């Protein structure tokens, strides 16, 4: 039965039901007597009726002699150019055939979306793509061919499909099926997408795939990303009247509508989050009562790059995002590169757009944030959902489970538990390849205090098992493939991670946690006010212009770190960047690590372990005890495109280098390691160190 036929049948059934307005007044006394007053004709209420209040459909039931009014049913109202989904709580209108979300009404507000924008610029799925990475990506809205998939009292699901064919040589070679779902009793709606390439299709690069909602700028002023990151935000006009800084996203607020924000910088990259930390984010309106508009991402299995991948969440507009594919904080490594003829299929989402309201939140928007977190926990617990109609969406009975325990064998003979580590299944690849993986599904969880883990709801396929453990350098990879089948429960037992190590630790700088957060982060340049959050808790590295402070602190001579007396939290700058010598001219910088060795074994090899938390167009060169030697003893070559320095990210993609140091390069007494960031054409080139360690002779 087609969607149109289902709808006609439903309308015919509704016409056969007697419609009546009923007011039920209940009084409790010792005999539990009830008094009822019916408006209209007296009727025997032993049958099922539809009761309509102001065009909202309810069902009236008699259960054990008691009349109960149930919640409104889900309805579809299909017009020539639009379709509206409603459930008595929220109405969502989408354009036909394009699938743009043009209106969301809730809590007495006719439209929460930006009515000042054209209809295609309010709520939409889009994708940035090209045939080569050398040209700017083209934007395409995912759209077309409307169809009703389900239309019942409890659920409506609609589809907007786009199908590619070979005659569309200049179009994105991708099929897409965008779904929107509304459930009964649910204050919001769900959306997901099925994207597909067929065998034989031409090559294409996909840089960004996301869903976007733009809200009424005169209503929504308070943004919340986490418990710590909540604040009153600038207005779009404040950016228009402000001063653009080193790149267009960063704007100095010179005359903001809220004078408390004057002198701050607004930049959408301030509000980025790791995938693992981004389960809910959104905005609260200034209306009475306030309305919360929340993006809930219940699971990460469909997002690229693993749990540490960073991406945008919300920003001035006000704009709410859920990004599934992007090069943010990663560069070309996270661009999906499909070769000629390569097939692909993936289900993205569902994500949930949740709406809430509470009059008490007028002076305390955290009330709505806390409620959104409660709803988020419900959505997470419900994953995988059972309601999506598409057969491509894999339900729980088609998934499997993998469990085990991870232990670490590092510098002693005693195994220790890999506590609070991230462990997951991702498509097969090399050690650490999960952070650059961008086509398949990934399934991650955290280990408990004993290193135990259970990875649930894994889609059937062949995977590798990967892990990263706080305080332990490097990446773990299980030796064998893991084949998950429907209903399988795989116990891998106790696994042992032997992290990279060739000798005993002679000294170390930093903490191996894949970030540079433990190092010295300066205050912003004095011309910029500190960017603070509503509860006065701030991420100190999420400030504009921090890279400029290196040239202020080290105007002529570069950083020198003395092992044993220096403190990395005070003396190790968070980013190894270029030096600004004026007139937009930059030079490379060389940092020194000075350390003492009492006795050097010239016949043995030592190891310098360097873990990088980020890199942007950099070339790191390492020299031992001779800064002038022409050829460095080690070089990374040109690496990185994560832009984490400019985008206040504190980490991007992780690099690990185990550098063999011949004993004859070291001397008894004082030694110096020279670290040169050799490429210097702009202020954002450089690396962020995660951790450095010198190991003694190989054992």
JSON list of N, CA, C and O in Angstrom, two decimals, residues 226-279:
[
{"chain": "A", "resi": 226, "resn": "UNK", "atom": "N", "xyz": [27.72, 22.31, 27.38]},
{"chain": "A", "resi": 226, "resn": "UNK", "atom": "CA", "xyz": [28.04, 21.37, 28.45]},
{"chain": "A", "resi": 226, "resn": "UNK", "atom": "C", "xyz": [27.73, 22.05, 29.76]},
{"chain": "A", "resi": 226, "resn": "UNK", "atom": "O", "xyz": [27.32, 23.23, 29.80]},
{"chain": "A", "resi": 227, "resn": "UNK", "atom": "N", "xyz": [27.93, 21.34, 30.87]},
{"chain": "A", "resi": 227, "resn": "UNK", "atom": "CA", "xyz": [27.70, 21.94, 32.17]},
{"chain": "A", "resi": 227, "resn": "UNK", "atom": "C", "xyz": [28.58, 23.17, 32.38]},
{"chain": "A", "resi": 227, "resn": "UNK", "atom": "O", "xyz": [28.18, 24.13, 33.05]},
{"chain": "A", "resi": 228, "resn": "UNK", "atom": "N", "xyz": [29.77, 23.15, 31.82]},
{"chain": "A", "resi": 228, "resn": "UNK", "atom": "CA", "xyz": [30.72, 24.24, 32.02]},
{"chain": "A", "resi": 228, "resn": "UNK", "atom": "C", "xyz": [30.62, 25.33, 30.96]},
{"chain": "A", "resi": 228, "resn": "UNK", "atom": "O", "xyz": [31.00, 26.47, 31.22]},
{"chain": "A", "resi": 229, "resn": "UNK", "atom": "N", "xyz": [30.10, 25.01, 29.81]},
{"chain": "A", "resi": 229, "resn": "UNK", "atom": "CA", "xyz": [30.14, 25.94, 28.68]},
{"chain": "A", "resi": 229, "resn": "UNK", "atom": "C", "xyz": [28.72, 26.40, 28.34]},
{"chain": "A", "resi": 229, "resn": "UNK", "atom": "O", "xyz": [28.05, 25.85, 27.47]},
{"chain": "A", "resi": 230, "resn": "UNK", "atom": "N", "xyz": [28.25, 27.41, 29.06]},
{"chain": "A", "resi": 230, "resn": "UNK", "atom": "CA", "xyz": [26.94, 27.99, 28.86]},
{"chain": "A", "resi": 230, "resn": "UNK", "atom": "C", "xyz": [27.07, 29.50, 29.01]},
{"chain": "A", "resi": 230, "resn": "UNK", "atom": "O", "xyz": [27.78, 29.97, 29.89]},
{"chain": "A", "resi": 231, "resn": "UNK", "atom": "N", "xyz": [26.35, 30.24, 28.16]},
{"chain": "A", "resi": 231, "resn": "UNK", "atom": "CA", "xyz": [26.49, 31.70, 28.27]},
{"chain": "A", "resi": 231, "resn": "UNK", "atom": "C", "xyz": [25.45, 32.42, 27.42]},
{"chain": "A", "resi": 231, "resn": "UNK", "atom": "O", "xyz": [24.85, 31.84, 26.51]},
{"chain": "A", "resi": 232, "resn": "UNK", "atom": "N", "xyz": [25.24, 33.72, 27.76]},
{"chain": "A", "resi": 232, "resn": "UNK", "atom": "CA", "xyz": [24.52, 34.63, 26.87]},
{"chain": "A", "resi": 232, "resn": "UNK", "atom": "C", "xyz": [25.42, 34.91, 25.68]},
{"chain": "A", "resi": 232, "resn": "UNK", "atom": "O", "xyz": [26.60, 35.23, 25.83]},
{"chain": "A", "resi": 233, "resn": "UNK", "atom": "N", "xyz": [24.86, 34.79, 24.48]},
{"chain": "A", "resi": 233, "resn": "UNK", "atom": "CA", "xyz": [25.65, 34.91, 23.27]},
{"chain": "A", "resi": 233, "resn": "UNK", "atom": "C", "xyz": [25.44, 36.26, 22.59]},
{"chain": "A", "resi": 233, "resn": "UNK", "atom": "O", "xyz": [24.43, 36.93, 22.79]},
{"chain": "A", "resi": 234, "resn": "UNK", "atom": "N", "xyz": [26.41, 36.66, 21.76]},
{"chain": "A", "resi": 234, "resn": "UNK", "atom": "CA", "xyz": [26.22, 37.86, 20.94]},
{"chain": "A", "resi": 234, "resn": "UNK", "atom": "C", "xyz": [25.10, 37.66, 19.93]},
{"chain": "A", "resi": 234, "resn": "UNK", "atom": "O", "xyz": [24.65, 36.54, 19.69]},
{"chain": "A", "resi": 235, "resn": "UNK", "atom": "N", "xyz": [24.68, 38.75, 19.33]},
{"chain": "A", "resi": 235, "resn": "UNK", "atom": "CA", "xyz": [23.68, 38.72, 18.26]},
{"chain": "A", "resi": 235, "resn": "UNK", "atom": "C", "xyz": [24.39, 38.70, 16.91]},
{"chain": "A", "resi": 235, "resn": "UNK", "atom": "O", "xyz": [25.54, 39.16, 16.80]},
{"chain": "A", "resi": 236, "resn": "UNK", "atom": "N", "xyz": [23.73, 38.22, 15.86]},
{"chain": "A", "resi": 236, "resn": "UNK", "atom": "CA", "xyz": [24.34, 38.26, 14.53]},
{"chain": "A", "resi": 236, "resn": "UNK", "atom": "C", "xyz": [24.77, 39.67, 14.12]},
{"chain": "A", "resi": 236, "resn": "UNK", "atom": "O", "xyz": [25.81, 39.85, 13.48]},
{"chain": "A", "resi": 237, "resn": "UNK", "atom": "N", "xyz": [23.98, 40.68, 14.50]},
{"chain": "A", "resi": 237, "resn": "UNK", "atom": "CA", "xyz": [24.33, 42.05, 14.13]},
{"chain": "A", "resi": 237, "resn": "UNK", "atom": "C", "xyz": [25.63, 42.48, 14.80]},
{"chain": "A", "resi": 237, "resn": "UNK", "atom": "O", "xyz": [26.36, 43.33, 14.28]},
{"chain": "A", "resi": 238, "resn": "UNK", "atom": "N", "xyz": [25.95, 41.89, 15.96]},
{"chain": "A", "resi": 238, "resn": "UNK", "atom": "CA", "xyz": [27.20, 42.23, 16.64]},
{"chain": "A", "resi": 238, "resn": "UNK", "atom": "C", "xyz": [28.41, 41.81, 15.82]},
{"chain": "A", "resi": 238, "resn": "UNK", "atom": "O", "xyz": [29.45, 42.49, 15.83]},
{"chain": "A", "resi": 239, "resn": "UNK", "atom": "N", "xyz": [28.27, 40.72, 15.12]},
{"chain": "A", "resi": 239, "resn": "UNK", "atom": "CA", "xyz": [29.36, 40.29, 14.24]},
{"chain": "A", "resi": 239, "resn": "UNK", "atom": "C", "xyz": [29.45, 41.19, 13.01]},
{"chain": "A", "resi": 239, "resn": "UNK", "atom": "O", "xyz": [30.55, 41.48, 12.53]},
{"chain": "A", "resi": 240, "resn": "UNK", "atom": "N", "xyz": [28.29, 41.63, 12.53]},
{"chain": "A", "resi": 240, "resn": "UNK", "atom": "CA", "xyz": [28.30, 42.49, 11.35]},
{"chain": "A", "resi": 240, "resn": "UNK", "atom": "C", "xyz": [28.94, 43.85, 11.64]},
{"chain": "A", "resi": 240, "resn": "UNK", "atom": "O", "xyz": [29.59, 44.44, 10.77]},
{"chain": "A", "resi": 241, "resn": "UNK", "atom": "N", "xyz": [28.76, 44.35, 12.86]},
{"chain": "A", "resi": 241, "resn": "UNK", "atom": "CA", "xyz": [29.33, 45.65, 13.22]},
{"chain": "A", "resi": 241, "resn": "UNK", "atom": "C", "xyz": [30.72, 45.53, 13.84]},
{"chain": "A", "resi": 241, "resn": "UNK", "atom": "O", "xyz": [31.35, 46.54, 14.13]},
{"chain": "A", "resi": 242, "resn": "UNK", "atom": "N", "xyz": [31.18, 44.28, 14.06]},
{"chain": "A", "resi": 242, "resn": "UNK", "atom": "CA", "xyz": [32.48, 44.07, 14.69]},
{"chain": "A", "resi": 242, "resn": "UNK", "atom": "C", "xyz": [33.62, 44.12, 13.69]},
{"chain": "A", "resi": 242, "resn": "UNK", "atom": "O", "xyz": [33.45, 44.42, 12.51]},
{"chain": "A", "resi": 243, "resn": "UNK", "atom": "N", "xyz": [34.80, 43.80, 14.19]},
{"chain": "A", "resi": 243, "resn": "UNK", "atom": "CA", "xyz": [36.02, 43.85, 13.38]},
{"chain": "A", "resi": 243, "resn": "UNK", "atom": "C", "xyz": [36.50, 42.43, 13.10]},
{"chain": "A", "resi": 243, "resn": "UNK", "atom": "O", "xyz": [36.79, 41.67, 14.02]},
{"chain": "A", "resi": 244, "resn": "UNK", "atom": "N", "xyz": [36.58, 42.08, 11.81]},
{"chain": "A", "resi": 244, "resn": "UNK", "atom": "CA", "xyz": [37.08, 40.77, 11.43]},
{"chain": "A", "resi": 244, "resn": "UNK", "atom": "C", "xyz": [38.58, 40.71, 11.72]},
{"chain": "A", "resi": 244, "resn": "UNK", "atom": "O", "xyz": [39.33, 41.64, 11.38]},
{"chain": "A", "resi": 245, "resn": "UNK", "atom": "N", "xyz": [39.02, 39.62, 12.32]},
{"chain": "A", "resi": 245, "resn": "UNK", "atom": "CA", "xyz": [40.42, 39.48, 12.72]},
{"chain": "A", "resi": 245, "resn": "UNK", "atom": "C", "xyz": [41.18, 38.64, 11.70]},
{"chain": "A", "resi": 245, "resn": "UNK", "atom": "O", "xyz": [40.97, 38.79, 10.50]},
{"chain": "A", "resi": 246, "resn": "UNK", "atom": "N", "xyz": [42.04, 37.75, 12.13]},
{"chain": "A", "resi": 246, "resn": "UNK", "atom": "CA", "xyz": [42.95, 37.06, 11.20]},
{"chain": "A", "resi": 246, "resn": "UNK", "atom": "C", "xyz": [42.24, 36.11, 10.25]},
{"chain": "A", "resi": 246, "resn": "UNK", "atom": "O", "xyz": [42.82, 35.70, 9.25]},
{"chain": "A", "resi": 247, "resn": "UNK", "atom": "N", "xyz": [41.03, 35.72, 10.56]},
{"chain": "A", "resi": 247, "resn": "UNK", "atom": "CA", "xyz": [40.23, 34.92, 9.63]},
{"chain": "A", "resi": 247, "resn": "UNK", "atom": "C", "xyz": [38.76, 35.27, 9.88]},
{"chain": "A", "resi": 247, "resn": "UNK", "atom": "O", "xyz": [38.40, 35.80, 10.94]},
{"chain": "A", "resi": 248, "resn": "UNK", "atom": "N", "xyz": [37.92, 35.00, 8.89]},
{"chain": "A", "resi": 248, "resn": "UNK", "atom": "CA", "xyz": [36.57, 35.56, 8.88]},
{"chain": "A", "resi": 248, "resn": "UNK", "atom": "C", "xyz": [35.70, 35.08, 10.03]},
{"chain": "A", "resi": 248, "resn": "UNK", "atom": "O", "xyz": [34.76, 35.78, 10.44]},
{"chain": "A", "resi": 249, "resn": "UNK", "atom": "N", "xyz": [35.98, 33.88, 10.56]},
{"chain": "A", "resi": 249, "resn": "UNK", "atom": "CA", "xyz": [35.15, 33.38, 11.64]},
{"chain": "A", "resi": 249, "resn": "UNK", "atom": "C", "xyz": [35.35, 34.13, 12.95]},
{"chain": "A", "resi": 249, "resn": "UNK", "atom": "O", "xyz": [34.48, 34.13, 13.82]},
{"chain": "A", "resi": 250, "resn": "UNK", "atom": "N", "xyz": [36.53, 34.76, 13.12]},
{"chain": "A", "resi": 250, "resn": "UNK", "atom": "CA", "xyz": [36.86, 35.46, 14.36]},
{"chain": "A", "resi": 250, "resn": "UNK", "atom": "C", "xyz": [36.56, 36.95, 14.20]},
{"chain": "A", "resi": 250, "resn": "UNK", "atom": "O", "xyz": [37.12, 37.63, 13.35]},
{"chain": "A", "resi": 251, "resn": "UNK", "atom": "N", "xyz": [35.65, 37.46, 15.06]},
{"chain": "A", "resi": 251, "resn": "UNK", "atom": "CA", "xyz": [35.22, 38.85, 14.98]},
{"chain": "A", "resi": 251, "resn": "UNK", "atom": "C", "xyz": [35.32, 39.48, 16.37]},
{"chain": "A", "resi": 251, "resn": "UNK", "atom": "O", "xyz": [34.76, 38.95, 17.34]},
{"chain": "A", "resi": 252, "resn": "UNK", "atom": "N", "xyz": [36.00, 40.61, 16.45]},
{"chain": "A", "resi": 252, "resn": "UNK", "atom": "CA", "xyz": [36.06, 41.39, 17.68]},
{"chain": "A", "resi": 252, "resn": "UNK", "atom": "C", "xyz": [34.77, 42.18, 17.83]},
{"chain": "A", "resi": 252, "resn": "UNK", "atom": "O", "xyz": [34.37, 42.90, 16.92]},
{"chain": "A", "resi": 253, "resn": "UNK", "atom": "N", "xyz": [34.10, 42.04, 18.97]},
{"chain": "A", "resi": 253, "resn": "UNK", "atom": "CA", "xyz": [32.83, 42.71, 19.21]},
{"chain": "A", "resi": 253, "resn": "UNK", "atom": "C", "xyz": [33.13, 44.13, 19.70]},
{"chain": "A", "resi": 253, "resn": "UNK", "atom": "O", "xyz": [33.53, 44.35, 20.84]},
{"chain": "A", "resi": 254, "resn": "UNK", "atom": "N", "xyz": [32.94, 45.08, 18.81]},
{"chain": "A", "resi": 254, "resn": "UNK", "atom": "CA", "xyz": [33.30, 46.47, 19.11]},
{"chain": "A", "resi": 254, "resn": "UNK", "atom": "C", "xyz": [32.13, 47.29, 19.66]},
{"chain": "A", "resi": 254, "resn": "UNK", "atom": "O", "xyz": [32.34, 48.23, 20.42]},
{"chain": "A", "resi": 255, "resn": "UNK", "atom": "N", "xyz": [30.92, 46.94, 19.25]},
{"chain": "A", "resi": 255, "resn": "UNK", "atom": "CA", "xyz": [29.75, 47.68, 19.72]},
{"chain": "A", "resi": 255, "resn": "UNK", "atom": "C", "xyz": [28.56, 46.74, 19.83]},
{"chain": "A", "resi": 255, "resn": "UNK", "atom": "O", "xyz": [27.54, 46.90, 19.16]},
{"chain": "A", "resi": 256, "resn": "UNK", "atom": "N", "xyz": [28.67, 45.72, 20.70]},
{"chain": "A", "resi": 256, "resn": "UNK", "atom": "CA", "xyz": [27.62, 44.70, 20.77]},
{"chain": "A", "resi": 256, "resn": "UNK", "atom": "C", "xyz": [26.36, 45.24, 21.43]},
{"chain": "A", "resi": 256, "resn": "UNK", "atom": "O", "xyz": [26.38, 46.20, 22.21]},
{"chain": "A", "resi": 257, "resn": "UNK", "atom": "N", "xyz": [25.23, 44.61, 21.12]},
{"chain": "A", "resi": 257, "resn": "UNK", "atom": "CA", "xyz": [23.96, 44.99, 21.73]},
{"chain": "A", "resi": 257, "resn": "UNK", "atom": "C", "xyz": [23.98, 44.74, 23.23]},
{"chain": "A", "resi": 257, "resn": "UNK", "atom": "O", "xyz": [23.30, 45.44, 23.98]},
{"chain": "A", "resi": 258, "resn": "UNK", "atom": "N", "xyz": [24.73, 43.75, 23.66]},
{"chain": "A", "resi": 258, "resn": "UNK", "atom": "CA", "xyz": [24.95, 43.50, 25.09]},
{"chain": "A", "resi": 258, "resn": "UNK", "atom": "C", "xyz": [26.31, 44.09, 25.45]},
{"chain": "A", "resi": 258, "resn": "UNK", "atom": "O", "xyz": [27.35, 43.53, 25.11]},
{"chain": "A", "resi": 259, "resn": "UNK", "atom": "N", "xyz": [26.34, 45.23, 26.15]},
{"chain": "A", "resi": 259, "resn": "UNK", "atom": "CA", "xyz": [27.63, 45.89, 26.41]},
{"chain": "A", "resi": 259, "resn": "UNK", "atom": "C", "xyz": [28.61, 45.05, 27.22]},
{"chain": "A", "resi": 259, "resn": "UNK", "atom": "O", "xyz": [29.81, 45.31, 27.19]},
{"chain": "A", "resi": 260, "resn": "UNK", "atom": "N", "xyz": [28.09, 44.04, 27.94]},
{"chain": "A", "resi": 260, "resn": "UNK", "atom": "CA", "xyz": [28.98, 43.18, 28.72]},
{"chain": "A", "resi": 260, "resn": "UNK", "atom": "C", "xyz": [29.93, 42.37, 27.83]},
{"chain": "A", "resi": 260, "resn": "UNK", "atom": "O", "xyz": [30.93, 41.85, 28.31]},
{"chain": "A", "resi": 261, "resn": "UNK", "atom": "N", "xyz": [29.59, 42.27, 26.54]},
{"chain": "A", "resi": 261, "resn": "UNK", "atom": "CA", "xyz": [30.39, 41.46, 25.63]},
{"chain": "A", "resi": 261, "resn": "UNK", "atom": "C", "xyz": [31.40, 42.29, 24.85]},
{"chain": "A", "resi": 261, "resn": "UNK", "atom": "O", "xyz": [32.17, 41.73, 24.06]},
{"chain": "A", "resi": 262, "resn": "UNK", "atom": "N", "xyz": [31.41, 43.59, 25.07]},
{"chain": "A", "resi": 262, "resn": "UNK", "atom": "CA", "xyz": [32.33, 44.45, 24.32]},
{"chain": "A", "resi": 262, "resn": "UNK", "atom": "C", "xyz": [33.77, 44.06, 24.60]},
{"chain": "A", "resi": 262, "resn": "UNK", "atom": "O", "xyz": [34.18, 43.83, 25.73]},
{"chain": "A", "resi": 263, "resn": "UNK", "atom": "N", "xyz": [34.56, 43.96, 23.53]},
{"chain": "A", "resi": 263, "resn": "UNK", "atom": "CA", "xyz": [35.97, 43.61, 23.65]},
{"chain": "A", "resi": 263, "resn": "UNK", "atom": "C", "xyz": [36.24, 42.12, 23.58]},
{"chain": "A", "resi": 263, "resn": "UNK", "atom": "O", "xyz": [37.41, 41.70, 23.49]},
{"chain": "A", "resi": 264, "resn": "UNK", "atom": "N", "xyz": [35.18, 41.30, 23.59]},
{"chain": "A", "resi": 264, "resn": "UNK", "atom": "CA", "xyz": [35.36, 39.86, 23.41]},
{"chain": "A", "resi": 264, "resn": "UNK", "atom": "C", "xyz": [35.48, 39.55, 21.91]},
{"chain": "A", "resi": 264, "resn": "UNK", "atom": "O", "xyz": [35.10, 40.34, 21.06]},
{"chain": "A", "resi": 265, "resn": "UNK", "atom": "N", "xyz": [35.98, 38.37, 21.65]},
{"chain": "A", "resi": 265, "resn": "UNK", "atom": "CA", "xyz": [36.01, 37.85, 20.28]},
{"chain": "A", "resi": 265, "resn": "UNK", "atom": "C", "xyz": [34.98, 36.73, 20.18]},
{"chain": "A", "resi": 265, "resn": "UNK", "atom": "O", "xyz": [34.87, 35.90, 21.08]},
{"chain": "A", "resi": 266, "resn": "UNK", "atom": "N", "xyz": [34.22, 36.74, 19.10]},
{"chain": "A", "resi": 266, "resn": "UNK", "atom": "CA", "xyz": [33.32, 35.62, 18.83]},
{"chain": "A", "resi": 266, "resn": "UNK", "atom": "C", "xyz": [33.88, 34.81, 17.68]},
{"chain": "A", "resi": 266, "resn": "UNK", "atom": "O", "xyz": [34.31, 35.36, 16.67]},
{"chain": "A", "resi": 267, "resn": "UNK", "atom": "N", "xyz": [33.87, 33.50, 17.85]},
{"chain": "A", "resi": 267, "resn": "UNK", "atom": "CA", "xyz": [34.40, 32.59, 16.84]},
{"chain": "A", "resi": 267, "resn": "UNK", "atom": "C", "xyz": [33.69, 31.25, 17.01]},
{"chain": "A", "resi": 267, "resn": "UNK", "atom": "O", "xyz": [33.68, 30.69, 18.11]},
{"chain": "A", "resi": 268, "resn": "UNK", "atom": "N", "xyz": [33.09, 30.75, 15.94]},
{"chain": "A", "resi": 268, "resn": "UNK", "atom": "CA", "xyz": [32.31, 29.51, 16.07]},
{"chain": "A", "resi": 268, "resn": "UNK", "atom": "C", "xyz": [33.16, 28.34, 16.54]},
{"chain": "A", "resi": 268, "resn": "UNK", "atom": "O", "xyz": [32.63, 27.38, 17.12]},
{"chain": "A", "resi": 269, "resn": "UNK", "atom": "N", "xyz": [34.48, 28.40, 16.34]},
{"chain": "A", "resi": 269, "resn": "UNK", "atom": "CA", "xyz": [35.33, 27.30, 16.76]},
{"chain": "A", "resi": 269, "resn": "UNK", "atom": "C", "xyz": [35.53, 27.26, 18.27]},
{"chain": "A", "resi": 269, "resn": "UNK", "atom": "O", "xyz": [36.00, 26.25, 18.80]},
{"chain": "A", "resi": 270, "resn": "UNK", "atom": "N", "xyz": [35.16, 28.34, 18.99]},
{"chain": "A", "resi": 270, "resn": "UNK", "atom": "CA", "xyz": [35.16, 28.28, 20.45]},
{"chain": "A", "resi": 270, "resn": "UNK", "atom": "C", "xyz": [34.26, 27.16, 20.96]},
{"chain": "A", "resi": 270, "resn": "UNK", "atom": "O", "xyz": [34.48, 26.62, 22.04]},
{"chain": "A", "resi": 271, "resn": "UNK", "atom": "N", "xyz": [33.24, 26.84, 20.19]},
{"chain": "A", "resi": 271, "resn": "UNK", "atom": "CA", "xyz": [32.17, 25.99, 20.68]},
{"chain": "A", "resi": 271, "resn": "UNK", "atom": "C", "xyz": [32.26, 24.55, 20.16]},
{"chain": "A", "resi": 271, "resn": "UNK", "atom": "O", "xyz": [31.30, 23.80, 20.25]},
{"chain": "A", "resi": 272, "resn": "UNK", "atom": "N", "xyz": [33.43, 24.19, 19.64]},
{"chain": "A", "resi": 272, "resn": "UNK", "atom": "CA", "xyz": [33.63, 22.82, 19.18]},
{"chain": "A", "resi": 272, "resn": "UNK", "atom": "C", "xyz": [33.73, 21.87, 20.37]},
{"chain": "A", "resi": 272, "resn": "UNK", "atom": "O", "xyz": [34.11, 22.27, 21.48]},
{"chain": "A", "resi": 273, "resn": "UNK", "atom": "N", "xyz": [33.40, 20.61, 20.14]},
{"chain": "A", "resi": 273, "resn": "UNK", "atom": "CA", "xyz": [33.49, 19.57, 21.17]},
{"chain": "A", "resi": 273, "resn": "UNK", "atom": "C", "xyz": [33.96, 18.27, 20.55]},
{"chain": "A", "resi": 273, "resn": "UNK", "atom": "O", "xyz": [33.75, 18.01, 19.37]},
{"chain": "A", "resi": 274, "resn": "UNK", "atom": "N", "xyz": [34.61, 17.44, 21.37]},
{"chain": "A", "resi": 274, "resn": "UNK", "atom": "CA", "xyz": [34.92, 16.08, 20.95]},
{"chain": "A", "resi": 274, "resn": "UNK", "atom": "C", "xyz": [33.62, 15.31, 20.77]},
{"chain": "A", "resi": 274, "resn": "UNK", "atom": "O", "xyz": [32.65, 15.51, 21.52]},
{"chain": "A", "resi": 275, "resn": "UNK", "atom": "N", "xyz": [33.62, 14.37, 19.83]},
{"chain": "A", "resi": 275, "resn": "UNK", "atom": "CA", "xyz": [32.43, 13.53, 19.65]},
{"chain": "A", "resi": 275, "resn": "UNK", "atom": "C", "xyz": [32.01, 12.88, 20.96]},
{"chain": "A", "resi": 275, "resn": "UNK", "atom": "O", "xyz": [30.82, 12.79, 21.27]},
{"chain": "A", "resi": 276, "resn": "UNK", "atom": "N", "xyz": [32.98, 12.40, 21.72]},
{"chain": "A", "resi": 276, "resn": "UNK", "atom": "CA", "xyz": [32.67, 11.69, 22.96]},
{"chain": "A", "resi": 276, "resn": "UNK", "atom": "C", "xyz": [31.97, 12.57, 23.99]},
{"chain": "A", "resi": 276, "resn": "UNK", "atom": "O", "xyz": [31.29, 12.06, 24.90]},
{"chain": "A", "resi": 277, "resn": "UNK", "atom": "N", "xyz": [32.12, 13.89, 23.87]},
{"chain": "A", "resi": 277, "resn": "UNK", "atom": "CA", "xyz": [31.54, 14.81, 24.84]},
{"chain": "A", "resi": 277, "resn": "UNK", "atom": "C", "xyz": [30.28, 15.50, 24.33]},
{"chain": "A", "resi": 277, "resn": "UNK", "atom": "O", "xyz": [29.67, 16.29, 25.07]},
{"chain": "A", "resi": 278, "resn": "UNK", "atom": "N", "xyz": [29.89, 15.24, 23.10]},
{"chain": "A", "resi": 278, "resn": "UNK", "atom": "CA", "xyz": [28.79, 15.97, 22.48]},
{"chain": "A", "resi": 278, "resn": "UNK", "atom": "C", "xyz": [27.57, 15.07, 22.33]},
{"chain": "A", "resi": 278, "resn": "UNK", "atom": "O", "xyz": [27.37, 14.43, 21.29]},
{"chain": "A", "resi": 279, "resn": "UNK", "atom": "N", "xyz": [26.76, 15.02, 23.38]},
{"chain": "A", "resi": 279, "resn": "UNK", "atom": "CA", "xyz": [25.51, 14.26, 23.33]},
{"chain": "A", "resi": 279, "resn": "UNK", "atom": "C", "xyz": [24.30, 15.17, 23.22]},
{"chain": "A", "resi": 279, "resn": "UNK", "atom": "O", "xyz": [23.26, 14.78, 22.71]}
]
